Short mmCIF file of C-alpha atoms in Angstrom, two decimals:
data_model
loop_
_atom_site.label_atom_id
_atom_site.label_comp_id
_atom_site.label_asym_id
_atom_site.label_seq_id
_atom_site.Cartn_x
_atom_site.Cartn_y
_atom_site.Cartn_z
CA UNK A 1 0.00 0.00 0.00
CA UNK A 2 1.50 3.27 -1.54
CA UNK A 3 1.48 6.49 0.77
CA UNK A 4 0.42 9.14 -0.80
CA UNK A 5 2.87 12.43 -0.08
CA UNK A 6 1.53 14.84 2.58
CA UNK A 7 2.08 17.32 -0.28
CA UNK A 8 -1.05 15.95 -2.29
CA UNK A 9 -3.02 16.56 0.01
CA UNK A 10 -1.77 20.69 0.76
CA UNK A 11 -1.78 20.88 -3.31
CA UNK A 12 -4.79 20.11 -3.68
CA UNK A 13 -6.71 22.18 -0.64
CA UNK A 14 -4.74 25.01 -2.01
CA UNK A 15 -6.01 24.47 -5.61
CA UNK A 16 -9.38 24.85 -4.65
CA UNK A 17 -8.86 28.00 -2.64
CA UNK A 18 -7.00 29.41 -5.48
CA UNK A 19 -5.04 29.40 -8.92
CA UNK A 20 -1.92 28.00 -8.59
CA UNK A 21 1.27 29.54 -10.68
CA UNK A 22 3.58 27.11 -12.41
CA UNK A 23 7.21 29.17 -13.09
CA UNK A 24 8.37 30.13 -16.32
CA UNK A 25 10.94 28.74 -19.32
CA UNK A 26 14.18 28.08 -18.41
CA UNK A 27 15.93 27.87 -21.64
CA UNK A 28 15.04 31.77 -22.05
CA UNK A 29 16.84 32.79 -18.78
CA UNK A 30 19.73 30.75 -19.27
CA UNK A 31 19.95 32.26 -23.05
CA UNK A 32 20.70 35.92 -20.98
CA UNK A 33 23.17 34.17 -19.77
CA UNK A 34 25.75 34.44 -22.82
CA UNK A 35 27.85 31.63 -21.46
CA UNK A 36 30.65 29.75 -23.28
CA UNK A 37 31.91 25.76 -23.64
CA UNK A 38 33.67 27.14 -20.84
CA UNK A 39 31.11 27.71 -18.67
CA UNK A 40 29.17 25.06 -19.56
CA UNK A 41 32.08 22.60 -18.44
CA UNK A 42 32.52 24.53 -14.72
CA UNK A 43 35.70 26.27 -15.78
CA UNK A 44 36.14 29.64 -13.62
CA UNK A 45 33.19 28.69 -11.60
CA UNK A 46 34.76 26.34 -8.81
CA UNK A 47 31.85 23.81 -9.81
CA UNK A 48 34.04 21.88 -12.50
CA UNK A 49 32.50 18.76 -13.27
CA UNK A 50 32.95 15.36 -12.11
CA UNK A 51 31.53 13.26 -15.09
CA UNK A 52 34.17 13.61 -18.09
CA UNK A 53 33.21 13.39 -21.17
CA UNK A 54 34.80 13.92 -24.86
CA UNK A 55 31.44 15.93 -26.53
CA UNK A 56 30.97 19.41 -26.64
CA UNK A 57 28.89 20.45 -23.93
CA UNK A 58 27.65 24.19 -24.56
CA UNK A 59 23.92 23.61 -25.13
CA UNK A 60 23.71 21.05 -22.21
CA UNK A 61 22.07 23.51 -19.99
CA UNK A 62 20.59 20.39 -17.42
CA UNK A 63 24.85 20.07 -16.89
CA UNK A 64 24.65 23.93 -15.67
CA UNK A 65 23.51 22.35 -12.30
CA UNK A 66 26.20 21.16 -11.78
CA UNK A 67 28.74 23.37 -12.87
CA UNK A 68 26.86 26.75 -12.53
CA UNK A 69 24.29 26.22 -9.82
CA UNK A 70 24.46 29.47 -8.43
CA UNK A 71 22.89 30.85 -11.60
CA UNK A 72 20.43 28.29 -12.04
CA UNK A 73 19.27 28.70 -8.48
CA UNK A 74 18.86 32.60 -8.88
CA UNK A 75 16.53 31.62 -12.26
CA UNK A 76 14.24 29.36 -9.91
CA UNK A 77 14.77 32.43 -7.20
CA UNK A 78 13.31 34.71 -9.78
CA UNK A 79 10.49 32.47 -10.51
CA UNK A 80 9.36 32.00 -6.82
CA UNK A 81 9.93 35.95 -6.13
CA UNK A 82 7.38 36.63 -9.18
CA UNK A 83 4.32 34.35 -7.70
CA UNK A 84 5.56 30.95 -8.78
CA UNK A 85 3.85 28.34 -6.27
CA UNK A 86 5.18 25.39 -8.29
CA UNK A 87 9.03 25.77 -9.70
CA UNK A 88 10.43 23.24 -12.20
CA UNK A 89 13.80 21.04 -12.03
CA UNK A 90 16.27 22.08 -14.87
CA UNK A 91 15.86 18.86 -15.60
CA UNK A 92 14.14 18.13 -18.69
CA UNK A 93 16.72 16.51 -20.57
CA UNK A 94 18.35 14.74 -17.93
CA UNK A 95 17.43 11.31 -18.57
CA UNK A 96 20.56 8.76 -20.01
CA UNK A 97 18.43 8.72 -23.44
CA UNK A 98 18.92 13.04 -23.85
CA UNK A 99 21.94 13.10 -22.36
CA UNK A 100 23.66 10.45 -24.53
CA UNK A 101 24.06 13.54 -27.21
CA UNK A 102 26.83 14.86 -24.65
CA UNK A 103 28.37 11.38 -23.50
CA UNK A 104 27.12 12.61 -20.08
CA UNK A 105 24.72 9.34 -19.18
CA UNK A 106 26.75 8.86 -15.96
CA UNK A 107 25.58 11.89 -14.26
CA UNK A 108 22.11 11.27 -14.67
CA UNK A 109 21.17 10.19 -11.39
CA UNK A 110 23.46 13.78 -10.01
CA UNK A 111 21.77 15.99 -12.47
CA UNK A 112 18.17 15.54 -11.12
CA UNK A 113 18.95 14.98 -7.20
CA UNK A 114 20.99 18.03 -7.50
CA UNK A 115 18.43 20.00 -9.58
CA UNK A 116 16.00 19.01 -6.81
CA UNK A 117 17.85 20.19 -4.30
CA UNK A 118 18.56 23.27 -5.80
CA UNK A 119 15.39 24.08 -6.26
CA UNK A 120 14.61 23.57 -2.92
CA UNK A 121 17.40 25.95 -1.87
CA UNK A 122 15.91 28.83 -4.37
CA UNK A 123 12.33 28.22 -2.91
CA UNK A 124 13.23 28.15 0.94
CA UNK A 125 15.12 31.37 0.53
CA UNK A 126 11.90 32.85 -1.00
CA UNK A 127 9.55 31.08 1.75
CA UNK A 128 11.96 33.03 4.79
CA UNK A 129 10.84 36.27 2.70
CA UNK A 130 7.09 36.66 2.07
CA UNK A 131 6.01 33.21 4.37
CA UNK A 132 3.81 31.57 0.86
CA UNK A 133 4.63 27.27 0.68
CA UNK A 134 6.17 26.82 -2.52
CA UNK A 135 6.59 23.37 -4.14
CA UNK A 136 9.22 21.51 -6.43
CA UNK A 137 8.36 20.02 -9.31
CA UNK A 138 10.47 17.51 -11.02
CA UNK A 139 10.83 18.30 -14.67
CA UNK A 140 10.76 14.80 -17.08
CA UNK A 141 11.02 15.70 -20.41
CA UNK A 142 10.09 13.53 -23.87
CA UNK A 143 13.69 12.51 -25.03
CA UNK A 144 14.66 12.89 -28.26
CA UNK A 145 13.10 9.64 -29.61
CA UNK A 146 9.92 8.46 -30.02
CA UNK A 147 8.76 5.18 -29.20
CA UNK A 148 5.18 5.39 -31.30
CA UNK A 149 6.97 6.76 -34.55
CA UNK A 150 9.81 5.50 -36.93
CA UNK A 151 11.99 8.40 -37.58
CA UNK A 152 13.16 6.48 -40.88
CA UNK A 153 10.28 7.41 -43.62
CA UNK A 154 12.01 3.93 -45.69
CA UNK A 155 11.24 1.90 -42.75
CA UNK A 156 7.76 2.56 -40.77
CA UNK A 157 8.05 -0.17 -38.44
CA UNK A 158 11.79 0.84 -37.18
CA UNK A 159 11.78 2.28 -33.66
CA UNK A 160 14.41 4.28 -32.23
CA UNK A 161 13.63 3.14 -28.82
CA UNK A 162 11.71 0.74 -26.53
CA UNK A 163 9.12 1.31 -24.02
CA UNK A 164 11.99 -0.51 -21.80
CA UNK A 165 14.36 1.47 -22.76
CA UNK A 166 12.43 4.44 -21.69
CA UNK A 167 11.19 3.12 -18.57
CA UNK A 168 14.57 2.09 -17.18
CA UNK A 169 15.81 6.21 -17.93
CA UNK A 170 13.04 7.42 -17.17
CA UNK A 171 13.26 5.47 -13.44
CA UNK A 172 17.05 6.59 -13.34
CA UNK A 173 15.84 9.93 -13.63
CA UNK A 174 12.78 9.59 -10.95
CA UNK A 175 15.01 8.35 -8.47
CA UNK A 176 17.47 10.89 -9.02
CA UNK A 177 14.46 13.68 -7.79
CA UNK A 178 13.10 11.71 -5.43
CA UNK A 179 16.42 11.62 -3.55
CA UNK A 180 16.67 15.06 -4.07
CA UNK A 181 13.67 15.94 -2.34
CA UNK A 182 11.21 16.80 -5.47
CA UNK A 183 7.58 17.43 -4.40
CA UNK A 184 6.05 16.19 -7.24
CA UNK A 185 6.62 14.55 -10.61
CA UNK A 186 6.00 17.11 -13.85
CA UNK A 187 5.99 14.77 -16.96
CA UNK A 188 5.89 17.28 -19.84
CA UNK A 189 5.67 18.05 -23.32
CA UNK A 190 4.51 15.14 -24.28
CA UNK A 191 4.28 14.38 -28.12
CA UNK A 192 4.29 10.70 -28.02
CA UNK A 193 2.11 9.08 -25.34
CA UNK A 194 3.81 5.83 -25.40
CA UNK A 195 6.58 7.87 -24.22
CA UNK A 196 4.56 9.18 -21.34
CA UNK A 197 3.04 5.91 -20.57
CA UNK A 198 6.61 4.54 -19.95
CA UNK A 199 7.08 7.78 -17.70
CA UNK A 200 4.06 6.82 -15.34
CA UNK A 201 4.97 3.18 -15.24
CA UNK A 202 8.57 4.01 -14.38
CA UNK A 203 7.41 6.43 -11.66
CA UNK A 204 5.28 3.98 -10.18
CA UNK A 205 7.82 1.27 -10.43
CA UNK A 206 10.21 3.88 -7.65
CA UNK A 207 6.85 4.94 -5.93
CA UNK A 208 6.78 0.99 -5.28
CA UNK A 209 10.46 0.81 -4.36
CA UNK A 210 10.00 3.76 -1.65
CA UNK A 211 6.78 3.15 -0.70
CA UNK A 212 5.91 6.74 -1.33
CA UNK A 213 3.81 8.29 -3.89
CA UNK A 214 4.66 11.61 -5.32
CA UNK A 215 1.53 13.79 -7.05
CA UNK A 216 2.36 13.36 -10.49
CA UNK A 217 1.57 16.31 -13.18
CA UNK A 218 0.92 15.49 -16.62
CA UNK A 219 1.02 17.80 -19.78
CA UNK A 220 0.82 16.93 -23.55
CA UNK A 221 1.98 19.38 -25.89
CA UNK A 222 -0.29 19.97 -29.37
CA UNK A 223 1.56 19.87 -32.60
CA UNK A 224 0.00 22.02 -35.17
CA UNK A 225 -3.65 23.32 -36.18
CA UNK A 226 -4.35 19.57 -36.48
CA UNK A 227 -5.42 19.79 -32.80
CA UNK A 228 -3.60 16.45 -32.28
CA UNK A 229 -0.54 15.08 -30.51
CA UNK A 230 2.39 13.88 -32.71
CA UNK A 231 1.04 10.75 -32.25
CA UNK A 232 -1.81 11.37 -33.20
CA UNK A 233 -4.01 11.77 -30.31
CA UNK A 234 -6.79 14.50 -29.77
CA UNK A 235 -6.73 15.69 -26.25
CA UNK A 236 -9.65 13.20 -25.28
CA UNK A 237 -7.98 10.43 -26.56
CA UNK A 238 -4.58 11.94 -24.63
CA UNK A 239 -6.27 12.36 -21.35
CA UNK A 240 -7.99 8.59 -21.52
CA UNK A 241 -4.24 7.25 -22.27
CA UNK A 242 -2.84 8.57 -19.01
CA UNK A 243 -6.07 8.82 -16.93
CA UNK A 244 -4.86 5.37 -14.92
CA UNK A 245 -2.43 7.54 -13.14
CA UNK A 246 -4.92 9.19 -11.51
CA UNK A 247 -2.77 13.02 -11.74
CA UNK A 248 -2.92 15.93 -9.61
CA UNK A 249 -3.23 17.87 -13.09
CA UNK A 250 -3.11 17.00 -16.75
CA UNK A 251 -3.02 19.76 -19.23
CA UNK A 252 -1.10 21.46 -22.03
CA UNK A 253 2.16 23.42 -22.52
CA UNK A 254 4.71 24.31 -25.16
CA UNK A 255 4.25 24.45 -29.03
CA UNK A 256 1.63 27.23 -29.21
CA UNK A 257 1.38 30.11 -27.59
CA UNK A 258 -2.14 30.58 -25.62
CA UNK A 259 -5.01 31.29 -28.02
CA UNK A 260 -4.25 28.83 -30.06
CA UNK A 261 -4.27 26.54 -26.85
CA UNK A 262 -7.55 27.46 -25.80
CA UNK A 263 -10.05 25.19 -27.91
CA UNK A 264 -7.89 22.51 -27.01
CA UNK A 265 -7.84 23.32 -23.42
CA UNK A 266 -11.38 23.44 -23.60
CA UNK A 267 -11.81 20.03 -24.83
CA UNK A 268 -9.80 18.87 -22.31
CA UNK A 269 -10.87 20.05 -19.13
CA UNK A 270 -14.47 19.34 -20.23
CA UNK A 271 -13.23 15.30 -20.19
CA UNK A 272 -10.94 15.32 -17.19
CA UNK A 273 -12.10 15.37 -13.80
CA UNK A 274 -8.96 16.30 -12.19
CA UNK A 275 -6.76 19.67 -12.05
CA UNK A 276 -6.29 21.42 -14.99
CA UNK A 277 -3.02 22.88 -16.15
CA UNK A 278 -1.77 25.14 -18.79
CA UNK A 279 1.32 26.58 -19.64
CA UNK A 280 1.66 28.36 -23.29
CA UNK A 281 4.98 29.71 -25.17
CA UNK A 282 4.95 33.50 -25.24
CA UNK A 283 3.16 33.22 -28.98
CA UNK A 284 4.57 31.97 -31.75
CA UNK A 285 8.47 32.38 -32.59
CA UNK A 286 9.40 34.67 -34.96
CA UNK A 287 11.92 33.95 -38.38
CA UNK A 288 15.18 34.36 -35.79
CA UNK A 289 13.02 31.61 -33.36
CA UNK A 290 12.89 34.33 -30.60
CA UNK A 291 9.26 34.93 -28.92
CA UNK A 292 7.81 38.58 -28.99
CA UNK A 293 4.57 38.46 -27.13
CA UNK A 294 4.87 40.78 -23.72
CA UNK A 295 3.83 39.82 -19.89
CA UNK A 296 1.02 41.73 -20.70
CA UNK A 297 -0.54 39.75 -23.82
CA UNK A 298 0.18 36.95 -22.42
CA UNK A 299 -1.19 37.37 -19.19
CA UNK A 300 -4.64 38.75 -20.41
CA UNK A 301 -4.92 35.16 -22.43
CA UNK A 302 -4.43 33.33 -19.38
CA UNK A 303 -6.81 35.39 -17.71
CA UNK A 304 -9.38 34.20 -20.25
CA UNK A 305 -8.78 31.08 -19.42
CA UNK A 306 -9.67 31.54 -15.93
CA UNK A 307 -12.81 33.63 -16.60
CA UNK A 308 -14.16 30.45 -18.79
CA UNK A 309 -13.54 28.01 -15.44
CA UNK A 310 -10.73 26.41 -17.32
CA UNK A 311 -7.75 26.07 -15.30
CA UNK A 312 -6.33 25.18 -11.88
CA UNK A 313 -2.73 25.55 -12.76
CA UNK A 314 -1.00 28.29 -14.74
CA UNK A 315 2.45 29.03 -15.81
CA UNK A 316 4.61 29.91 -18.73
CA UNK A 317 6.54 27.81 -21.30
CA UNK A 318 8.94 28.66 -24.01
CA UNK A 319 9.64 32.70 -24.12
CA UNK A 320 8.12 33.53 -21.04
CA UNK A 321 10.00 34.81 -18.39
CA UNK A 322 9.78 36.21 -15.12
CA UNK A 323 7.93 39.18 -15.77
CA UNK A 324 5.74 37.22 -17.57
CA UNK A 325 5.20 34.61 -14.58
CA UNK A 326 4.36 38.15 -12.06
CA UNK A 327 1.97 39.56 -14.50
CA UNK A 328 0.37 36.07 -15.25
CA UNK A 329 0.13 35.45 -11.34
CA UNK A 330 -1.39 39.25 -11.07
CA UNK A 331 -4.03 38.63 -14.25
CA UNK A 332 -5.32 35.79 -12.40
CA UNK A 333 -5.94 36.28 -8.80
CA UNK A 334 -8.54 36.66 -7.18
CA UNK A 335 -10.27 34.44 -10.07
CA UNK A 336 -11.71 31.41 -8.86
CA UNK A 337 -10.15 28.06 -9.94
CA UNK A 338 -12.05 25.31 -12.22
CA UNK A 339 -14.49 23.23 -10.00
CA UNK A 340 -13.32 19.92 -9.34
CA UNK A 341 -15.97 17.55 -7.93
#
């Protein structure tokens, strides 16, 4: 018999008082950054890292908790400071799968206990200023391969991976943030749900091992004007995939920016009787794949979303920044969340 995490249970009474904030994109902070192969490998920083490998590793930015955690514990800092309730792990590629690009598989299991516990850090020092419980999220991203499609257009039936192969980096990674302390599993930007489906399972596998379930968050990312997943699923066929995990939320971030989320939203919080969450980019990018859409604009879609009882959860994904999370958090409160019976 699982224990569910005393966590779940002050989520959820505080998602019915109120709209919760989810932080902001990482990527975009760590882009101000301007920092070099240097800085990605520790060099100058005192944080050089233990795990050697012969790859490149500018671009790695899960390996900047490691060698640069300072910085990426001001970014979650920021977040919390601008009304973040819930702050993401940089941890989205850190499973062995994503981080096989940058020969860096053996610090998998460092990469997400530290992340947690960095986060954890940033959040604590924002709790001893304004008093407000803030929460950890551990960040699971996709991988780079999908287990649904071939990525060979000569050879349909060819997968790049295996649902094992996924489960068993996807548990590495799990275990990682649960022994760094993460509140809660975020398994996001989902394109494939077989993918996904191998994230639950492998959570649940270390939920078994410990004894100890974590709330588990669970967002699918929509493709194109198709108003499917890359997979192929409409957002009632995505939430009846995952619904066995029973989630704290399931909802949508990433790929469009928020009006063009909204129908889709729609459709799925009028399926699935649990928390709703929804994170859009900051529009659309623009020819130089930068995002122009202000706080403001952004904010004032969200907003909509709460006047039409749609959300639970709110946040920011690719683009968005702090300013955007503050004026997001400022659009919406005092709105009342989407009823959950």
């Amino acid at each position: 018999m699982l224990d569910h995490s005393p966590r779940l249970s002050q989520l959820a009474t505080l998602a019915r008082e109120r709209i919760l904030i989810l932080d902001g994109a990482m990527g975009t902070q760590i882009q101000t950054l301007g920092l070099s192969e240097e800085d990605y490998g520790g060099h100058g920083s005192g944080h050089v890292c233990r795990h050697h490998s012969e790859h490149p590793q500018k671009g790695n930015n899960d390996l900047l908790i490691l060698t640069q955690p300072e910085a990426i514990e001001e970014i979650h800092f920021r977040y919390a400071m601008a009304g973040a309730d819930i702050v993401e792990t940089n941890t989205f590629s850190a499973t062995t799968i994503a981080q096989a690009d940058y020969g860096m598989e053996n610090a998998v299991h460092d990469l997400n206990a530290q992340g947690a516990r960095i986060v954890r850090r940033a959040l604590d020092r924002a709790t001893a200023i304004d008093g407000r419980p803030r929460f950890v999220a551990g960040a699971i991203g996709p991988t780079n391969r999908t287990a649904s499609l071939s990525p060979d257009v000569n050879d349909p039936g060819y997968r790049a991976v295996t649902f094992d192969d996924l489960r068993i980096a996807y548990g590495q990674q799990v275990r990682g943030l649960v022994a760094g302390g993460a509140d809660l599993i975020l398994i996001e930007t989902i394109f494939d749900t077989l993918n996904a489906k191998a994230a639950i399972f492998a959570c649940f596998e270390v939920f078994a091992e410990t004894g100890h379930r974590l709330p588990l968050m669970i967002s699918g990312t929509i493709t194109d004007a198709s108003g499917r997943t890359l997979s192929g699923q409409t957002p009632t066929a995505f939430w009846h995939s995952v619904a066995h995990a029973r989630p704290f939320t399931v909802g949508l971030n990433c790929a469009l920016g928020a009006s063009a989320m909204r129908p889709h939203l729609a459709e799925l919080a009028g399926v699935a009787p649990t928390f709703i969450c929804a994170y859009p980019n900051a529009g659309l990018p623009n020819a130089f794949g930068q995002y122009d859409e202000g706080p403001d604009e952004t904010a004032a879609q969200i907003a909509g979303f709460a006047r039409e009882g749609l959300v639970n959860v709110v946040g920011g994904c690719c683009g968005t920044t702090p300013d955007h999370i503050k004026a997001i958090a400022d659009a919406v409160a005092g709105q009342a969340p989407r009823i959950v019976t």
